[in-house]
mmCIF file of C-alpha atoms in Angstrom:
data_model
loop_
_atom_site.group_PDB
_atom_site.id
_atom_site.type_symbol
_atom_site.label_atom_id
_atom_site.label_comp_id
_atom_site.label_asym_id
_atom_site.label_seq_id
_atom_site.Cartn_x
_atom_site.Cartn_y
_atom_site.Cartn_z
ATOM 1 C CA UNK A 16 2.438 8.120 2.007
ATOM 2 C CA UNK A 17 1.724 5.941 -1.008
ATOM 3 C CA UNK A 18 4.932 3.971 -0.561
ATOM 4 C CA UNK A 19 3.922 3.535 3.077
ATOM 5 C CA UNK A 20 0.635 1.856 2.259
ATOM 6 C CA UNK A 21 2.082 -0.250 -0.559
ATOM 7 C CA UNK A 22 5.011 -1.359 1.690
ATOM 8 C CA UNK A 23 2.494 -2.513 4.396
ATOM 9 C CA UNK A 24 0.101 -4.245 1.925
ATOM 10 C CA UNK A 25 3.048 -6.015 0.134
ATOM 11 C CA UNK A 26 4.348 -7.102 3.636
ATOM 12 C CA UNK A 27 0.854 -8.328 4.745
ATOM 13 C CA UNK A 28 0.284 -10.440 1.640
ATOM 14 C CA UNK A 29 3.937 -11.752 1.601
ATOM 15 C CA UNK A 30 4.047 -12.568 5.257
ATOM 16 C CA UNK A 31 0.669 -14.208 5.330
ATOM 17 C CA UNK A 32 1.311 -16.267 2.282
ATOM 18 C CA UNK A 33 5.063 -17.048 2.583
ATOM 19 C CA UNK A 34 5.668 -16.622 6.336
ATOM 20 C CA UNK A 35 9.117 -16.256 7.567
ATOM 21 C CA UNK A 36 10.454 -16.419 3.959
ATOM 22 C CA UNK A 37 9.039 -12.878 3.255
ATOM 23 C CA UNK A 38 10.602 -11.302 6.297
ATOM 24 C CA UNK A 39 13.696 -10.003 4.416
ATOM 25 C CA UNK A 40 11.333 -7.939 2.196
ATOM 26 C CA UNK A 41 9.628 -6.504 5.284
ATOM 27 C CA UNK A 42 12.943 -5.714 6.926
ATOM 28 C CA UNK A 43 14.159 -3.778 4.000
ATOM 29 C CA UNK A 44 10.958 -1.919 3.657
ATOM 30 C CA UNK A 45 11.058 -0.909 7.393
ATOM 31 C CA UNK A 46 14.596 0.148 7.060
ATOM 32 C CA UNK A 47 13.602 2.447 4.181
ATOM 33 C CA UNK A 48 10.620 3.605 6.168
ATOM 34 C CA UNK A 49 12.739 4.778 9.081
ATOM 35 C CA UNK A 50 15.236 6.280 6.673
ATOM 36 C CA UNK A 51 12.290 8.472 5.387
ATOM 37 C CA UNK A 52 10.956 9.621 8.784
ATOM 38 C CA UNK A 53 11.778 13.154 9.797
ATOM 39 C CA UNK A 54 11.071 12.435 13.474
ATOM 40 C CA UNK A 55 12.762 8.949 14.073
ATOM 41 C CA UNK A 56 12.726 9.337 17.863
ATOM 42 C CA UNK A 57 8.971 9.816 18.058
ATOM 43 C CA UNK A 58 8.448 7.181 15.176
ATOM 44 C CA UNK A 59 10.423 4.606 17.117
ATOM 45 C CA UNK A 60 8.373 5.239 20.401
ATOM 46 C CA UNK A 61 5.061 4.936 18.609
ATOM 47 C CA UNK A 62 6.383 1.813 16.437
ATOM 48 C CA UNK A 63 7.711 -0.031 19.541
ATOM 49 C CA UNK A 64 4.460 0.681 21.509
ATOM 50 C CA UNK A 65 2.259 -0.721 18.742
ATOM 51 C CA UNK A 66 4.440 -3.721 18.162
ATOM 52 C CA UNK A 67 4.704 -4.652 21.800
ATOM 53 C CA UNK A 68 0.971 -4.086 22.291
ATOM 54 C CA UNK A 69 0.173 -6.225 19.356
ATOM 55 C CA UNK A 70 2.425 -9.067 20.304
ATOM 56 C CA UNK A 71 1.006 -9.019 23.783
ATOM 57 C CA UNK A 72 -2.616 -9.005 22.404
ATOM 58 C CA UNK A 73 -2.060 -11.703 19.901
ATOM 59 C CA UNK A 74 -0.056 -13.930 22.344
ATOM 60 C CA UNK A 75 -2.938 -13.548 24.867
ATOM 61 C CA UNK A 76 -5.454 -14.449 22.189
ATOM 62 C CA UNK A 77 -3.521 -17.568 21.297
ATOM 63 C CA UNK A 78 -3.325 -18.644 24.985
ATOM 64 C CA UNK A 79 -7.104 -18.183 25.135
ATOM 65 C CA UNK A 80 -7.637 -20.401 22.165
ATOM 66 C CA UNK A 81 -9.131 -17.604 19.861
ATOM 67 C CA UNK A 82 -6.725 -18.537 17.143
ATOM 68 C CA UNK A 83 -3.570 -20.677 16.702
ATOM 69 C CA UNK A 84 -0.944 -21.034 14.002
ATOM 70 C CA UNK A 85 -0.279 -24.163 12.162
ATOM 71 C CA UNK A 86 2.640 -26.287 13.700
ATOM 72 C CA UNK A 87 3.526 -23.598 16.199
ATOM 73 C CA UNK A 88 2.417 -23.040 19.813
ATOM 74 C CA UNK A 89 3.367 -19.379 20.077
ATOM 75 C CA UNK A 90 3.261 -16.347 18.018
ATOM 76 C CA UNK A 91 5.158 -16.819 14.746
ATOM 77 C CA UNK A 92 8.034 -14.370 14.081
ATOM 78 C CA UNK A 93 6.359 -13.470 10.775
ATOM 79 C CA UNK A 94 3.458 -12.116 12.645
ATOM 80 C CA UNK A 95 5.692 -10.036 14.780
ATOM 81 C CA UNK A 96 7.065 -8.648 11.535
ATOM 82 C CA UNK A 97 3.525 -8.022 10.372
ATOM 83 C CA UNK A 98 2.804 -5.960 13.543
ATOM 84 C CA UNK A 99 6.062 -3.921 12.745
ATOM 85 C CA UNK A 100 4.573 -3.299 9.219
ATOM 86 C CA UNK A 101 1.285 -2.207 10.739
ATOM 87 C CA UNK A 102 3.062 -0.053 13.308
ATOM 88 C CA UNK A 103 4.885 1.804 10.428
ATOM 89 C CA UNK A 104 1.405 2.952 9.029
ATOM 90 C CA UNK A 105 0.110 4.671 12.195
ATOM 91 C CA UNK A 106 1.797 8.014 11.789
ATOM 92 C CA UNK A 107 1.722 7.872 8.058
ATOM 93 C CA UNK A 108 -0.699 6.336 5.722
ATOM 94 C CA UNK A 109 -3.199 5.946 8.473
ATOM 95 C CA UNK A 110 -2.691 9.419 9.897
ATOM 96 C CA UNK A 111 -6.088 10.475 8.751
ATOM 97 C CA UNK A 112 -7.347 8.454 11.737
ATOM 98 C CA UNK A 113 -5.481 10.604 14.345
ATOM 99 C CA UNK A 114 -8.182 13.283 14.764
ATOM 100 C CA UNK A 115 -11.311 11.241 15.037
ATOM 101 C CA UNK A 116 -11.955 8.844 17.776
ATOM 102 C CA UNK A 117 -15.244 7.573 16.144
ATOM 103 C CA UNK A 118 -13.353 6.774 12.979
ATOM 104 C CA UNK A 119 -10.580 4.942 14.944
ATOM 105 C CA UNK A 120 -13.370 2.901 16.508
ATOM 106 C CA UNK A 121 -15.053 2.135 13.287
ATOM 107 C CA UNK A 122 -11.988 1.261 11.385
ATOM 108 C CA UNK A 123 -10.592 -0.840 14.143
ATOM 109 C CA UNK A 124 -14.046 -2.607 14.460
ATOM 110 C CA UNK A 125 -14.137 -3.480 10.616
ATOM 111 C CA UNK A 126 -10.750 -3.882 8.975
ATOM 112 C CA UNK A 127 -8.237 -5.432 11.362
ATOM 113 C CA UNK A 128 -10.676 -8.282 12.285
ATOM 114 C CA UNK A 129 -11.254 -9.005 8.686
ATOM 115 C CA UNK A 130 -7.501 -9.367 8.076
ATOM 116 C CA UNK A 131 -7.326 -12.201 10.575
ATOM 117 C CA UNK A 132 -10.252 -13.771 8.688
ATOM 118 C CA UNK A 133 -8.427 -13.313 5.335
ATOM 119 C CA UNK A 134 -5.294 -14.861 6.867
ATOM 120 C CA UNK A 135 -7.399 -17.872 7.687
ATOM 121 C CA UNK A 136 -8.496 -18.154 4.150
ATOM 122 C CA UNK A 137 -4.763 -18.327 3.262
ATOM 123 C CA UNK A 138 -4.336 -21.103 6.000
ATOM 124 C CA UNK A 139 -1.922 -18.729 7.781
ATOM 125 C CA UNK A 140 -4.022 -18.874 10.933
ATOM 126 C CA UNK A 141 -6.578 -21.226 12.345
ATOM 127 C CA UNK A 142 -9.847 -20.025 13.935
ATOM 128 C CA UNK A 143 -10.960 -22.733 16.465
ATOM 129 C CA UNK A 144 -14.076 -20.670 17.375
ATOM 130 C CA UNK A 145 -15.123 -20.137 13.902
ATOM 131 C CA UNK A 146 -15.042 -16.940 11.816
ATOM 132 C CA UNK A 147 -18.120 -15.248 13.350
ATOM 133 C CA UNK A 148 -17.117 -15.673 16.955
ATOM 134 C CA UNK A 149 -13.596 -14.864 16.272
ATOM 135 C CA UNK A 150 -14.623 -11.582 14.396
ATOM 136 C CA UNK A 151 -16.866 -10.480 17.312
ATOM 137 C CA UNK A 152 -13.943 -11.012 19.708
ATOM 138 C CA UNK A 153 -11.383 -9.176 17.589
ATOM 139 C CA UNK A 154 -13.371 -6.395 16.327
ATOM 140 C CA UNK A 155 -14.109 -4.664 19.744
ATOM 141 C CA UNK A 156 -10.571 -5.413 20.764
ATOM 142 C CA UNK A 157 -9.144 -3.673 17.778
ATOM 143 C CA UNK A 158 -11.472 -0.830 18.214
ATOM 144 C CA UNK A 159 -9.970 -0.107 21.747
ATOM 145 C CA UNK A 160 -6.390 -0.789 20.407
ATOM 146 C CA UNK A 161 -6.837 1.736 17.512
ATOM 147 C CA UNK A 162 -7.857 4.383 19.974
ATOM 148 C CA UNK A 163 -5.013 3.377 22.338
ATOM 149 C CA UNK A 164 -2.443 3.601 19.404
ATOM 150 C CA UNK A 165 -3.542 7.090 18.480
ATOM 151 C CA UNK A 166 -3.635 8.290 21.997
ATOM 152 C CA UNK A 167 -0.032 7.032 22.493
ATOM 153 C CA UNK A 168 0.848 8.802 19.186
ATOM 154 C CA UNK A 169 -0.624 11.975 20.338
ATOM 155 C CA UNK A 170 1.193 11.795 23.693
ATOM 156 C CA UNK A 171 4.628 10.952 22.105
ATOM 157 C CA UNK A 172 4.297 13.774 19.368
ATOM 158 C CA UNK A 173 2.438 16.489 21.245
ATOM 159 C CA UNK A 174 3.111 15.920 24.997
ATOM 160 C CA UNK A 175 1.673 19.158 26.106
ATOM 161 C CA UNK A 176 -1.104 19.206 23.547
ATOM 162 C CA UNK A 177 0.311 22.317 21.794
ATOM 163 C CA UNK A 178 -0.164 20.903 18.283
ATOM 164 C CA UNK A 179 -2.661 18.265 17.019
ATOM 165 C CA UNK A 180 -1.449 17.894 13.577
ATOM 166 C CA UNK A 181 0.207 14.586 12.599
ATOM 167 C CA UNK A 182 3.763 14.917 11.418
ATOM 168 C CA UNK A 183 6.080 12.459 9.618
#
């Protein structure tokens, strides 16, 4: 679990600061991540769902003018890789969120939106609506996304509801 959160944080900083140049590190970390997973099939389903949902959400936000990326009109590839890094944490270092919808909502409201603001401070993303408006657009969206991610996680790992414990 410690390697998982360290890998995500290194990927976050590297991708936000160095962009596409940091993708090889993230790719190697994700290969290691999947190598360590005991239930790769379930992990791949959750991972794919989170990445696809994130890419759709961010692409929509770009088209709505909530944020944009310097010198790019669409979602940069490094951000897709960042979504992949985040997806790798859902069943592992963020597994403590799985049993509490209020905690999912609260964590989703606070931390992910701040990560976009932090990305703006590194000039990785532009916030045309300003930081406050952007935060209050992203925070409720991310609250809902966090609940959605864990609902899907539950569905994939425990389709009949027979066990509610998180597995790796």
